[in-house]
Amino acid sequence: MPVKAPSYTSLNMKHTMIQSVKHSALARAVACVLGSMGLLAAGCAPAATASQVTLGFTFEPTNLDISGTAGQAIPQVLLDNVYEGLVRIVDNGSIEPALAKSFDVSADGLTYTFKLRDAEFHDGQPLTADDVVWSLTRLLDDKTTAVLPVQLAQFAKVLAITADANVVTIALGERDNDLLYNLTQRGGVIFKKDTTDFAGTANGTGPYVFAKWDKGSSITLERFEQYWGREGDTKTVIFRYFADAAALSNAMLAGDIDVMTTVQSPETLEVFQSRDDLTVLSGTTNCEVTLSMNNSRAPFNDIKVRTAVRQALDKKALIDVAWAGYGTEIGGFVPPTDPWFEDLTDIAPYDESAAREALVAAGVVAGTPITLDVPPINYATNSSEFIADALGKVGFDVTITPVTWEEWLDRIFTKVDYDLTIVCHIERNDMAIYANPDYYFRFDNAEYRDLIAAAGAAAEPQERTATLRAAARLLSEQSPSDWLWLMPSLQVTKRDVTGLAKNSVGDSYNVARIERVS
Amino acid sequence: MSGVVRRISITVVGIASSTVLVFVLLRVLPGDIATSRLGVSATPIALEQLRTEYGFNRPLIVQYLDWILDALRGDLGRSLVSGDEVRGEIADRLRVTMPLVIFSSLIAVVTAVAIGRRAALRRNRAAGIVAVSLAQIGLAIPTFVIGIVLIVVFAVQLRVLPAGGFPTAGWGSPFVAGRSLVLPVVTLSLTQTAILVRFARSRSLDFVASDAFRTARAAGRTTDAALATASRLVLSPVLSVTALQLSTLLTGAVVVESVFALPGLGSMLVRDIANRDVTKVQSTLLVLVVGIFVIRLIVEFINDRLDPRRLT
């Protein structure tokens, strides 16, 4: 792998930059020392140099165990930056080789072969085929608690992983169209063989080394100089964590951080947009904000009632109220970045009087009491009043009940004791959750299940796409839930920061191409 | 002497019953470490297996005694989530929270006594009325609002102080560390001052109306000097209230640490509770409870010195 040599001009530029940084750093230090005696000082913010970028996040990892601890915080910082898999997913959603130099899929879709490249772990040991076999075989032991159950399920169709010299073969019992994607995510991470401490350290092969963790505050990544591919553009990347969204916004406004990787309250965007030194980025996610209805409970066991609920809600007005107009109306459970997306907003469109009449026809008495359980997250709280009001206008008497996430998981998700709730379903390719009649929607439709199964077994991509498109349409026509909007991925950056991934296509937050250009 | 014994035994009983309360409350909370670690898609079998690994299937009394006996030996256990020693993590976080609480208490006590005395002397004049009204307003504004306003003014607009955070080097870079605590300390002390001013003022008023004050004035002392003779009397209730307020101060610290993104004990506790890291939460609370009880005990003894009449 050729290593890109810096040209003379860029070397020269770096030299001058370092000098000017040195000078201003000294001036700042003096100002700080003088200033802190009087407790106030201008321009004392930590000097941001071109070799360092600070990114602001809301969720801090609880430990570093990428395979054993749920949640997005760990893969966000470690996946693709510190740890790598055989393959990786890039911003436009396509999958490319990573630790595999190349890979092949057999015609029957049951055998995947990966040719490994020469790579090194951060502790200096070389990558071997044994490491790959060992790492992926961890996912085949369905008794283990060291690996998240969701990953065990993702690799359920894998029979065995074997190695011959530097070629690794994955053999499947049946075709699995999601295997490659799953290999790009946390389940596909390659560890050094016989690693035992997953929670405390992270020894990967990625472009950045896990350098330092100030708990409650930040994680520092340093560029890995022996990286097999193109080295990270910025030497030091700091992930700073703000449990409070307002604190994150303020840090961005005050210039303490270079990138605000998530905008939790879109109504604050106006402030950022009005600033010349900041840029707002808007990309896509896989997160469908869903108004879930309990299909096993009257009156929502009636498709006419569920359709009426959808018709009672003016999504456009709702998006304006709840998400400052930044969401996308989708009319179904598929984000526009999936090949099988089609605009389904013409199914059950907003029509208040039609909704009212349909409810009367379905025998729903005016003033029927129902409960809307609202978890403590702003897309839900911001939209709950609007929904209660709109459903009130067509004949329901809605009680809004705030619930904690623990209660939500226990009562709603596990025990399915609810009428309506709002939650964002963030998993990619998650149409299968509606094919599980035991899932908390309690949506039970044989035709839909068959379509999802057929898509999973489809040999050709076109066939799969067509089947999933049909499934998505059927799903929308059955209205097991309402889909309020597709969550945008909103970020704010300083104008001179480049190389950010705009779309949220997986769990990682890839920092390798981020740099400041001035 | 019996007073000392009585106070110490109250403290011991208080701490002991708090441990039971903490232990029980954490087990009544819905959700547990297994669901929080494995996520929403975990199977009941996997959850049960993890609970067994953590030892949550043992009888409650065994779990309780295990915890308490270890704690008595100074072993606060390990975090279920990170595997780190709880004692070390608490010590780490106290480096932020201790200065925060101590400095804001000190500032609050000093300013409250000064303002309270002024307000008492000028109770019918503009200055006195303004002081009391300001104290009322200070009480009415939630801590996080004060914090956000200060951030907007000093960090976003004037850019003279950081909006939050704590340097990676900690107190290794004392100036940066000190600067990052300026706004949090001010925020926390404002509410605290507002509470204490009322006590300082009413105690000062009592004294202004007393024979002792009149005598001092008659002996030719200025109002200020006369009032100064009552410092002990004013300070004593203020100290008691401060000690009582310690728990409020710690809840305030939770808010302030989150608004200012400080890696303190309060923000750690909130996160650990969300993660259901019960071992860590119960040990952290134990440390806080013991701390609060001990400080109250010390304040009681100081007050005995300040106002010996209490002992009779």
Short mmCIF file of C-alpha atoms in Angstrom, two decimals, chain A residues 31-44, chain B residues 154 158-161 179 182-183:
data_model
loop_
_atom_site.label_atom_id
_atom_site.label_comp_id
_atom_site.label_asym_id
_atom_site.label_seq_id
_atom_site.Cartn_x
_atom_site.Cartn_y
_atom_site.Cartn_z
CA ALA A 31 -2.85 36.32 28.80
CA CYS A 32 -4.26 33.37 30.72
CA VAL A 33 -1.82 33.66 33.59
CA LEU A 34 -2.33 37.40 33.90
CA GLY A 35 -6.01 37.01 33.45
CA SER A 36 -6.66 34.33 35.99
CA MET A 37 -5.32 36.58 38.70
CA GLY A 38 -8.19 38.88 37.94
CA LEU A 39 -10.23 35.77 37.19
CA LEU A 40 -11.34 37.09 33.82
CA ALA A 41 -9.37 37.08 30.62
CA ALA A 42 -10.18 37.45 26.99
CA GLY A 43 -9.07 34.87 24.42
CA CYS A 44 -8.17 32.21 26.94
CA PHE B 154 -19.57 35.36 29.72
CA LEU B 158 -18.01 38.19 25.96
CA ARG B 159 -15.87 35.07 25.40
CA VAL B 160 -13.93 35.64 28.61
CA LEU B 161 -14.59 32.27 30.25
CA ARG B 179 -11.08 29.31 35.20
CA VAL B 182 -15.51 30.25 38.00
CA LEU B 183 -18.96 30.23 36.41
#
